[in-house]
Amino acid sequence: MTADELVALEPGCEWRSDEVGDDYVFHLTDDHVAELDAALTYAQERTDDLLDVTRDLFPLPTLTAELQQITRELIDGRGMVLIRGLPLDRYTKEQASTIYWGVGMHLGQPWPQNAKGHLLGDVTDQGKAVTDPTARGNELGQVALPFHTDGSDLVGLLCLDAGAGGGDSLVANAVTIHNELVRTAPELAAALYEPFPYDLRGEQPPGSRAWYLMPIFTRQNDRLYVRYIRPFIESSKRHPDAPRPSAAGVEAMRRVDAMCAEAQYRVDMGFRAGDMQFVNNYHVLHSRAAYQDDPAGGRVRHLKRLWLETDLIPNDEKPERFRLGGTKSYWSSKGRTKSML
């Protein structure tokens, strides 16, 4: 796509931090919590495996309408929500995870997060080194993570323990960044529509190529789709047959990173235990500030993660590589498992 062919996309989804305030926070009421408690009891009376909990097995008579509105806001609005007020101290980790899973089933359908088929991932220090080319962000502890997207329509996080300090979740508006580049630096925007190499981090099928090509920006049916994981682009260099990004592509990535660092394009969310965050992977980039753990004091940061597919964007309307079964066809064939530490 040339610079002359570019247009601003989905302007109704643009925002800047001073326009958002704290409107992205949805506060659970006492009645909402009672409804979640009742749904947890209903589900646990019918199955002892949270992966078997469907929307029907987690009935939310009044919250369902609220969650439907949240889903629409995620797809056609701000692209982010923080659901706050779950009293985590009254639940075991398994019960809290079941509530989180049940809420997620009202937003979409689970999507495997890796080649092992994990549907409910753990984000905590798993002892992996930043220099390990097979390490994934959810396995890295305490260090800051760069702005990136994940591999599904929606990504959710449940905070079980916020750790001893730090660890803010940072969310930047990719729609605003895209449209600003189209308006002010169209040559850089056009470079981001070109294919970039991504390392598969050792999760490719046996005998298959260890990297794939994908643009950072994709336009389909006047929707913007974003896939940006710069560490995976950088680590693709370890494969001699992987192409290298162009000079314009490298400069365009630098510009995106710089814009994400500007306060006007992002909001910073400090997680509390019980917070549930959901974001639109195509419209926002997310990152994490560095944090501290205190194992001796019992404060170790631990989040649960969901990847979800929403029916508000039918699979056949997405670009091929954003469909369940696109780059994830090997993953989806591996079955389903929890990732419980």
XYZ file of N, CA, C and O in Angstrom, residues 46-222:
708
model
N -21.940 -28.130 38.882
C -22.133 -28.865 37.638
C -20.854 -29.359 36.993
O -20.893 -30.238 36.136
N -19.702 -28.813 37.385
C -18.430 -29.296 36.853
C -17.310 -28.919 37.810
O -17.395 -27.899 38.503
N -16.286 -29.767 37.860
C -15.118 -29.438 38.672
C -13.947 -28.987 37.805
O -12.825 -28.831 38.290
N -14.189 -28.792 36.515
C -13.159 -28.324 35.581
C -13.586 -26.975 35.031
O -14.574 -26.881 34.297
N -12.860 -25.923 35.372
C -13.299 -24.594 34.941
C -13.303 -24.458 33.424
O -14.028 -23.618 32.871
N -12.512 -25.275 32.715
C -12.513 -25.202 31.253
C -13.825 -25.694 30.658
O -14.100 -25.445 29.483
N -14.624 -26.382 31.462
C -15.940 -26.824 31.005
C -17.027 -25.780 31.270
O -18.181 -25.976 30.889
N -16.658 -24.689 31.929
C -17.639 -23.659 32.249
C -17.925 -22.834 30.998
O -17.044 -22.168 30.456
N -19.160 -22.885 30.539
C -19.600 -22.125 29.379
C -20.376 -20.901 29.846
O -20.626 -20.715 31.045
N -20.803 -20.102 28.898
C -21.642 -18.945 29.236
C -22.908 -19.398 29.944
O -23.342 -18.782 30.921
N -23.503 -20.503 29.465
C -24.740 -20.991 30.084
C -24.511 -21.520 31.498
O -25.423 -21.471 32.334
N -23.306 -22.058 31.753
C -23.006 -22.578 33.081
C -22.538 -21.486 34.034
O -22.243 -21.765 35.202
N -22.480 -20.262 33.547
C -22.102 -19.135 34.399
C -23.126 -18.020 34.171
O -22.821 -16.969 33.584
N -24.360 -18.226 34.623
C -25.441 -17.286 34.316
C -25.295 -15.972 35.083
O -25.055 -15.959 36.286
N -25.436 -14.879 34.357
C -25.336 -13.537 34.941
C -26.548 -12.734 34.478
O -26.500 -12.025 33.462
N -27.666 -12.821 35.203
C -28.927 -12.232 34.742
C -28.855 -10.746 34.427
O -29.442 -10.288 33.446
N -28.163 -9.964 35.231
C -28.092 -8.520 34.961
C -26.739 -8.103 34.394
O -26.664 -7.187 33.580
N -25.664 -8.785 34.803
C -24.335 -8.418 34.310
C -24.145 -8.739 32.836
O -23.298 -8.133 32.165
N -24.928 -9.690 32.310
C -24.768 -10.054 30.904
C -24.913 -8.839 29.998
O -24.100 -8.626 29.082
N -25.922 -8.032 30.225
C -26.121 -6.847 29.393
C -24.955 -5.875 29.538
O -24.520 -5.255 28.552
N -24.432 -5.732 30.750
C -23.279 -4.857 30.967
C -22.061 -5.382 30.213
O -21.302 -4.607 29.601
N -21.845 -6.695 30.252
C -20.696 -7.271 29.575
C -20.844 -7.200 28.056
O -19.850 -7.068 27.333
N -22.069 -7.288 27.560
C -22.285 -7.101 26.126
C -21.910 -5.685 25.698
O -21.296 -5.474 24.639
N -22.262 -4.710 26.531
C -21.900 -3.335 26.238
C -20.388 -3.147 26.316
O -19.793 -2.429 25.492
N -19.746 -3.800 27.276
C -18.296 -3.742 27.381
C -17.647 -4.320 26.125
O -16.668 -3.757 25.598
N -18.178 -5.430 25.617
C -17.626 -6.024 24.404
C -17.735 -5.069 23.229
O -16.789 -4.918 22.443
N -18.877 -4.409 23.097
C -19.028 -3.431 22.009
C -18.046 -2.281 22.167
O -17.485 -1.787 21.175
N -17.828 -1.854 23.407
C -16.867 -0.774 23.657
C -15.448 -1.224 23.319
O -14.642 -0.446 22.811
N -15.144 -2.473 23.579
C -13.828 -2.992 23.249
C -13.599 -3.016 21.740
O -12.501 -2.701 21.265
N -14.626 -3.365 20.979
C -14.462 -3.509 19.534
C -14.637 -2.187 18.804
O -13.879 -1.863 17.876
N -15.607 -1.392 19.192
C -15.944 -0.178 18.440
C -15.782 1.101 19.252
O -16.286 2.153 18.846
N -15.105 1.024 20.387
C -14.916 2.201 21.230
C -13.482 2.330 21.682
O -12.550 2.223 20.888
N -13.295 2.508 22.993
C -11.956 2.768 23.525
C -11.016 1.577 23.409
O -9.798 1.732 23.450
N -11.570 0.372 23.348
C -10.713 -0.807 23.204
C -10.091 -1.297 24.494
O -9.189 -2.139 24.464
N -10.561 -0.802 25.644
C -9.993 -1.230 26.925
C -11.033 -1.070 28.016
O -11.875 -0.178 27.959
N -10.961 -1.943 29.018
C -11.814 -1.828 30.196
C -11.079 -2.431 31.375
O -10.296 -3.388 31.223
N -11.279 -1.858 32.550
C -10.774 -2.418 33.799
C -11.981 -2.654 34.699
O -12.651 -1.703 35.109
N -12.282 -3.925 34.955
C -13.394 -4.293 35.827
C -12.848 -4.412 37.241
O -11.999 -5.267 37.522
N -13.315 -3.559 38.115
C -12.733 -3.430 39.458
C -13.788 -3.728 40.528
O -14.954 -3.398 40.357
N -13.359 -4.352 41.613
C -14.252 -4.547 42.753
C -14.503 -5.991 43.119
O -15.325 -6.268 44.003
N -13.810 -6.947 42.451
C -13.965 -8.344 42.849
C -13.219 -8.554 44.169
O -12.004 -8.349 44.249
N -13.927 -8.948 45.241
C -13.285 -9.099 46.564
C -12.491 -10.394 46.633
O -12.977 -11.427 47.099
N -11.255 -10.321 46.186
C -10.447 -11.523 45.987
C -10.224 -12.301 47.275
O -10.045 -13.522 47.243
N -10.260 -11.625 48.415
C -9.940 -12.306 49.664
C -10.995 -13.329 50.085
O -10.749 -14.128 50.994
N -12.125 -13.338 49.431
C -13.150 -14.316 49.811
C -13.081 -15.594 48.958
O -13.879 -16.511 49.158
N -12.150 -15.643 48.001
C -12.072 -16.782 47.088
C -10.701 -17.452 47.149
O -9.688 -16.814 47.435
N -10.678 -18.741 46.836
C -9.414 -19.403 46.532
C -8.963 -18.944 45.145
O -9.745 -18.359 44.375
N -7.719 -19.221 44.791
C -7.233 -18.864 43.454
C -8.049 -19.584 42.377
O -8.340 -19.019 41.319
N -8.404 -20.830 42.649
C -9.195 -21.584 41.671
C -10.582 -20.967 41.512
O -11.098 -20.853 40.388
N -11.193 -20.553 42.602
C -12.517 -19.918 42.514
C -12.437 -18.574 41.786
O -13.283 -18.270 40.938
N -11.419 -17.777 42.113
C -11.251 -16.495 41.428
C -11.012 -16.714 39.939
O -11.551 -15.982 39.094
N -10.232 -17.729 39.604
C -9.971 -18.036 38.198
C -11.243 -18.477 37.489
O -11.449 -18.157 36.313
N -12.104 -19.212 38.195
C -13.374 -19.645 37.599
C -14.273 -18.447 37.329
O -14.928 -18.358 36.275
N -14.332 -17.496 38.265
C -15.119 -16.277 38.037
C -14.586 -15.516 36.833
O -15.343 -15.082 35.955
N -13.281 -15.358 36.775
C -12.649 -14.660 35.650
C -12.950 -15.367 34.330
O -13.315 -14.734 33.338
N -12.809 -16.684 34.321
C -13.117 -17.475 33.128
C -14.582 -17.285 32.737
O -14.894 -17.074 31.565
N -15.481 -17.335 33.728
C -16.902 -17.181 33.436
C -17.220 -15.818 32.850
O -18.010 -15.703 31.903
N -16.616 -14.756 33.405
C -16.796 -13.417 32.827
C -16.279 -13.404 31.392
O -16.928 -12.877 30.478
N -15.110 -14.019 31.179
C -14.549 -14.066 29.835
C -15.452 -14.766 28.835
O -15.539 -14.348 27.671
N -16.166 -15.807 29.278
C -17.045 -16.530 28.352
C -18.218 -15.663 27.898
O -18.837 -15.946 26.863
N -18.528 -14.609 28.638
C -19.564 -13.669 28.212
C -19.014 -12.618 27.247
O -19.791 -11.884 26.638
N -17.699 -12.566 27.111
C -17.072 -11.626 26.170
C -16.653 -12.305 24.871
O -16.540 -11.646 23.827
N -16.369 -13.594 24.926
C -15.915 -14.288 23.724
C -15.646 -15.746 23.999
O -16.039 -16.298 25.038
N -14.944 -16.383 23.067
C -14.587 -17.792 23.188
C -13.077 -17.917 23.371
O -12.308 -17.161 22.787
N -12.628 -18.895 24.181
C -11.194 -18.996 24.476
C -10.370 -19.382 23.251
O -10.828 -20.119 22.386
N -9.164 -18.868 23.236
C -8.229 -19.046 22.134
C -6.929 -19.577 22.731
O -6.436 -19.048 23.728
N -6.328 -20.633 22.163
C -5.082 -21.160 22.732
C -3.959 -20.135 22.664
O -3.807 -19.413 21.689
N -3.153 -20.105 23.733
C -2.123 -19.075 23.869
C -0.726 -19.549 23.482
O 0.202 -18.739 23.411
N -0.575 -20.842 23.252
C 0.730 -21.371 22.866
C 0.544 -22.764 22.271
O -0.583 -23.268 22.183
N 1.665 -23.367 21.879
C 1.610 -24.674 21.230
C 1.169 -25.786 22.173
O 0.815 -26.869 21.725
N 1.185 -25.528 23.473
C 0.726 -26.526 24.443
C -0.779 -26.478 24.625
O -1.340 -27.294 25.345
N -1.443 -25.532 24.001
C -2.890 -25.436 24.107
C -3.386 -24.767 25.363
O -4.559 -24.901 25.720
N -2.535 -24.027 26.077
C -2.970 -23.366 27.306
C -4.055 -22.341 27.007
O -3.880 -21.463 26.154
N -5.162 -22.440 27.720
C -6.276 -21.518 27.545
C -6.380 -20.510 28.673
O -7.030 -19.475 28.513
N -5.774 -20.798 29.802
C -5.779 -19.879 30.933
C -4.342 -19.749 31.402
O -3.849 -20.557 32.180
N -3.653 -18.746 30.884
C -2.221 -18.626 31.102
C -1.873 -17.967 32.422
O -2.702 -17.321 33.064
N -0.626 -18.137 32.832
C -0.093 -17.509 34.031
C 0.944 -16.471 33.632
O 1.852 -16.753 32.845
N 0.788 -15.270 34.164
C 1.754 -14.193 33.945
C 2.439 -13.954 35.279
O 1.873 -13.343 36.189
N 3.652 -14.473 35.395
C 4.403 -14.378 36.642
C 5.850 -14.712 36.324
O 6.164 -15.163 35.210
N 6.744 -14.489 37.258
C 8.156 -14.777 37.040
C 8.351 -16.288 36.971
O 8.230 -16.988 37.971
N 8.634 -16.778 35.769
C 8.823 -18.211 35.571
C 10.285 -18.571 35.339
O 10.605 -19.641 34.828
N 11.161 -17.629 35.701
C 12.587 -17.923 35.672
C 13.230 -17.842 34.306
O 14.396 -18.240 34.155
N 12.521 -17.325 33.315
C 13.094 -17.206 31.977
C 13.926 -15.920 31.876
O 13.575 -14.892 32.461
N 14.995 -15.973 31.109
C 15.858 -14.813 30.908
C 15.366 -13.993 29.725
O 14.851 -14.543 28.742
N 15.541 -12.687 29.819
C 15.154 -11.799 28.721
C 15.904 -12.164 27.444
O 15.382 -12.012 26.333
N 17.120 -12.668 27.584
C 17.936 -13.021 26.426
C 17.572 -14.367 25.812
O 18.116 -14.736 24.775
N 16.673 -15.115 26.428
C 16.247 -16.413 25.900
C 15.348 -16.179 24.689
O 14.256 -15.617 24.829
N 15.755 -16.589 23.483
C 14.948 -16.295 22.295
C 13.640 -17.059 22.226
O 12.801 -16.768 21.378
N 13.446 -18.044 23.108
C 12.181 -18.772 23.134
C 11.242 -18.276 24.229
O 10.118 -18.757 24.345
N 11.709 -17.323 25.054
C 10.885 -16.845 26.166
C 9.742 -15.984 25.655
O 9.890 -15.230 24.696
N 8.606 -16.100 26.308
C 7.438 -15.287 25.993
C 7.215 -14.305 27.146
O 7.639 -14.539 28.270
N 6.527 -13.202 26.841
C 6.409 -12.127 27.815
C 5.805 -12.540 29.136
O 6.205 -12.040 30.194
N 4.845 -13.460 29.116
C 4.188 -13.856 30.359
C 5.115 -14.651 31.276
O 4.810 -14.847 32.447
N 6.272 -15.109 30.746
C 7.205 -15.905 31.539
C 8.313 -15.061 32.165
O 9.083 -15.563 32.979
N 8.404 -13.791 31.761
C 9.491 -12.930 32.217
C 9.082 -12.172 33.472
O 8.023 -11.538 33.502
N 9.906 -12.210 34.474
C 9.567 -11.579 35.733
C 10.268 -10.256 35.960
O 11.428 -10.086 35.575
N 9.544 -9.302 36.555
C 10.054 -8.069 37.129
C 10.497 -7.013 36.115
O 10.394 -5.817 36.371
N 10.990 -7.401 34.931
C 11.450 -6.418 33.953
C 10.260 -5.749 33.278
O 9.148 -6.301 33.218
N 10.497 -4.540 32.753
C 9.483 -3.873 31.938
C 9.337 -4.599 30.606
O 10.293 -5.184 30.090
N 8.138 -4.574 30.052
C 7.882 -5.145 28.737
C 7.548 -4.022 27.764
O 6.863 -3.066 28.120
N 7.995 -4.120 26.516
C 7.678 -3.076 25.537
C 6.226 -3.166 25.091
O 5.555 -4.188 25.288
N 5.735 -2.103 24.483
C 4.378 -2.106 23.956
C 4.267 -3.145 22.842
O 5.131 -3.241 21.962
N 3.174 -3.904 22.880
C 3.006 -4.997 21.931
C 1.535 -5.381 21.869
O 0.709 -4.906 22.656
N 1.215 -6.268 20.949
C -0.088 -6.920 20.911
C 0.115 -8.402 21.205
O 1.229 -8.920 21.144
N -0.986 -9.096 21.513
C -0.964 -10.546 21.632
C -1.578 -11.146 20.372
O -1.685 -10.468 19.360
N -2.025 -12.397 20.449
C -2.394 -13.090 19.229
C -3.868 -13.376 19.036
O -4.213 -14.263 18.274
N -4.763 -12.644 19.709
C -6.192 -12.950 19.632
C -6.974 -11.663 19.456
O -6.409 -10.575 19.401
N -8.320 -11.774 19.377
C -9.148 -10.568 19.283
C -9.024 -9.730 20.563
O -8.771 -8.536 20.520
N -9.246 -10.387 21.688
C -9.204 -9.722 22.989
C -8.190 -10.434 23.876
O -7.993 -11.650 23.759
N -7.560 -9.690 24.757
C -6.717 -10.305 25.786
C -7.185 -9.784 27.129
O -7.503 -8.603 27.289
N -7.264 -10.708 28.093
C -7.705 -10.345 29.431
C -6.673 -10.731 30.468
O -5.918 -11.700 30.294
N -6.634 -9.973 31.559
C -5.763 -10.264 32.687
C -6.571 -10.150 33.976
O -7.351 -9.215 34.140
N -6.379 -11.102 34.871
C -6.918 -11.050 36.221
C -5.751 -10.927 37.180
O -4.825 -11.758 37.144
N -5.758 -9.927 38.037
C -4.687 -9.743 39.007
C -4.993 -10.543 40.270
O -5.933 -10.216 41.002
N -4.207 -11.591 40.501
C -4.307 -12.354 41.739
C -3.430 -11.751 42.829
O -3.795 -11.756 43.998
N -2.270 -11.235 42.427
C -1.354 -10.579 43.368
C -0.590 -9.521 42.579
O 0.004 -9.825 41.542
N -0.611 -8.286 43.048
C 0.048 -7.188 42.343
C 1.541 -7.121 42.618
O 2.234 -6.284 42.025
N 2.090 -7.994 43.477
C 3.501 -7.950 43.805
C 3.792 -6.895 44.861
O 2.900 -6.309 45.467
N 5.085 -6.631 45.066
C 5.493 -5.724 46.129
C 5.535 -4.269 45.694
O 5.560 -3.371 46.532
N 5.536 -4.008 44.383
C 5.563 -2.628 43.914
C 5.787 -2.554 42.422
O 6.354 -3.465 41.810
N 5.315 -1.460 41.809
C 5.475 -1.272 40.371
C 4.502 -2.123 39.581
O 3.476 -2.589 40.080
N 4.848 -2.345 38.302
C 4.070 -3.242 37.461
C 2.824 -2.654 36.852
O 1.913 -3.401 36.475
N 2.750 -1.314 36.723
C 1.577 -0.719 36.074
C 1.384 -1.315 34.687
O 2.349 -1.586 33.957
N 0.130 -1.509 34.302
C -0.217 -1.902 32.940
C -0.406 -0.635 32.116
O -1.187 0.244 32.480
N 0.322 -0.520 31.003
C 0.295 0.658 30.158
C -0.421 0.304 28.860
O -0.101 -0.701 28.217
N -1.397 1.119 28.478
C -2.230 0.826 27.301
C -2.195 2.031 26.372
O -2.579 3.136 26.763
N -1.724 1.835 25.141
C -1.617 2.913 24.154
C -2.605 2.674 23.015
O -2.856 1.528 22.630
N -3.142 3.755 22.470
C -4.150 3.662 21.422
C -3.486 3.554 20.049
O -2.957 4.524 19.508
N -3.519 2.351 19.477
C -2.892 2.117 18.178
C -3.667 2.791 17.054
O -3.087 3.128 16.015
N -4.976 2.985 17.227
C -5.766 3.657 16.185
C -5.326 5.119 16.062
O -5.106 5.626 14.957
N -5.177 5.791 17.194
C -4.714 7.175 17.177
C -3.320 7.263 16.565
O -3.037 8.156 15.744
N -2.433 6.357 16.950
C -1.070 6.363 16.423
C -1.086 6.139 14.918
O -0.412 6.849 14.157
N -1.851 5.153 14.454
C -1.969 4.903 13.015
C -2.450 6.143 12.284
O -1.856 6.589 11.290
N -3.535 6.741 12.762
C -4.139 7.869 12.053
C -3.244 9.105 12.097
O -3.195 9.872 11.121
N -2.530 9.297 13.196
C -1.588 10.412 13.256
C -0.463 10.226 12.249
O -0.032 11.184 11.594
N 0.035 9.003 12.113
C 1.079 8.745 11.127
C 0.545 8.947 9.709
O 1.244 9.505 8.850
N -0.673 8.498 9.439
C -1.265 8.702 8.115
C -1.360 10.189 7.801
O -1.083 10.624 6.676
N -1.724 10.979 8.800
C -1.911 12.413 8.575
C -0.593 13.180 8.487
O -0.486 14.161 7.751
N 0.410 12.759 9.269
C 1.619 13.576 9.397
C 2.877 12.930 8.826
O 3.838 13.644 8.515
N 2.911 11.616 8.707
C 4.092 10.916 8.193
C 3.642 9.708 7.380
O 3.908 8.559 7.739
N 2.937 9.940 6.264
C 2.356 8.818 5.519
C 3.383 7.816 4.999
O 3.064 6.631 4.853
N 4.616 8.266 4.734
C 5.629 7.321 4.260
C 5.962 6.294 5.347
O 6.163 5.108 5.059
N 6.012 6.757 6.606
C 6.260 5.822 7.705
C 5.062 4.901 7.909
O 5.224 3.705 8.164
N 3.856 5.445 7.819
C 2.664 4.608 7.940
C 2.656 3.529 6.866
O 2.342 2.359 7.136
N 3.010 3.911 5.626
C 3.027 2.940 4.528
C 4.040 1.833 4.792
O 3.796 0.663 4.459
N 5.183 2.183 5.413
C 6.194 1.166 5.718
C 5.655 0.116 6.680
O 6.054 -1.056 6.626
N 4.738 0.507 7.549
C 4.172 -0.431 8.517
C 3.117 -1.347 7.912
O 2.680 -2.301 8.563
N 2.706 -1.059 6.682
C 1.815 -1.952 5.947
C 2.585 -3.020 5.174
O 1.980 -3.911 4.579
N 3.913 -2.920 5.178
C 4.735 -3.924 4.522
C 4.966 -5.105 5.468
O 4.896 -4.958 6.695
N 5.263 -6.300 4.924
C 5.471 -7.459 5.801
C 6.730 -7.317 6.660
O 7.766 -6.824 6.204
N 6.613 -7.753 7.922
C 7.738 -7.810 8.851
C 7.935 -9.260 9.278
O 6.963 -10.017 9.409
N 9.185 -9.663 9.544
C 9.431 -11.051 9.984
C 9.201 -11.198 11.490
O 9.629 -10.357 12.285
N 8.521 -12.260 11.881
C 8.262 -12.572 13.293
C 8.823 -13.957 13.608
O 8.551 -14.931 12.900
N 9.570 -14.038 14.683
C 10.100 -15.306 15.171
C 8.966 -16.110 15.802
O 8.197 -15.583 16.615
N 8.870 -17.366 15.470
C 7.868 -18.237 16.088
C 8.338 -18.801 17.430
O 7.616 -19.579 18.057
N 9.508 -18.421 17.866
C 10.019 -18.739 19.212
C 10.036 -20.240 19.498
O 9.801 -20.687 20.612
N 10.301 -21.014 18.455
C 10.397 -22.453 18.637
C 9.071 -23.179 18.694
O 9.038 -24.387 18.959
N 7.942 -22.497 18.410
C 6.626 -23.132 18.518
C 6.031 -23.487 17.155
O 4.840 -23.755 17.043
N 6.865 -23.514 16.126
C 6.394 -23.905 14.800
C 6.247 -25.428 14.717
O 6.886 -26.165 15.473
N 5.398 -25.926 13.810
C 5.301 -27.378 13.622
C 6.641 -27.954 13.183
O 7.437 -27.273 12.532
N 6.912 -29.196 13.522
C 8.184 -29.815 13.120
C 8.390 -29.736 11.613
O 7.487 -30.011 10.829
N 9.589 -29.333 11.222
C 9.927 -29.250 9.811
C 9.460 -27.997 9.106
O 9.719 -27.824 7.917
N 8.754 -27.110 9.838
C 8.240 -25.888 9.227
C 9.199 -24.727 9.452
O 10.092 -24.783 10.297
N 8.986 -23.658 8.705
C 9.795 -22.466 8.828
C 9.642 -21.868 10.222
O 8.552 -21.863 10.793
N 10.724 -21.351 10.763
C 10.749 -20.883 12.151
C 10.319 -19.433 12.296
O 10.410 -18.875 13.383
N 9.842 -18.806 11.246
C 9.408 -17.418 11.271
C 8.265 -17.251 10.274
O 8.018 -18.123 9.426
N 7.538 -16.136 10.416
C 6.485 -15.830 9.454
C 6.506 -14.338 9.152
O 7.120 -13.550 9.880
N 5.849 -13.956 8.056
C 5.784 -12.560 7.644
C 4.388 -12.016 7.881
O 3.394 -12.694 7.605
N 4.327 -10.785 8.393
C 3.040 -10.168 8.674
C 3.217 -8.666 8.798
O 4.179 -8.207 9.431
N 2.322 -7.863 8.219
C 2.421 -6.407 8.418
C 2.086 -6.023 9.854
O 1.401 -6.751 10.567
N 2.562 -4.857 10.245
C 2.164 -4.304 11.541
C 0.773 -3.693 11.432
O -0.057 -3.853 12.337
N 0.480 -3.007 10.342
C -0.848 -2.451 10.083
C -1.486 -3.211 8.929
O -0.852 -3.449 7.901
N -2.753 -3.577 9.090
C -3.533 -4.207 8.033
C -4.907 -3.552 8.000
O -5.518 -3.314 9.051
N -5.388 -3.279 6.789
C -6.733 -2.715 6.619
C -7.624 -3.757 5.962
O -7.253 -4.349 4.954
N -8.785 -3.992 6.552
C -9.768 -4.909 5.963
C -11.159 -4.407 6.303
O -11.488 -4.196 7.467
N -11.983 -4.208 5.265
C -13.352 -3.714 5.456
C -13.357 -2.435 6.298
O -14.230 -2.236 7.154
N -12.374 -1.579 6.038
C -12.240 -0.289 6.730
C -12.023 -0.425 8.230
O -12.245 0.519 8.982
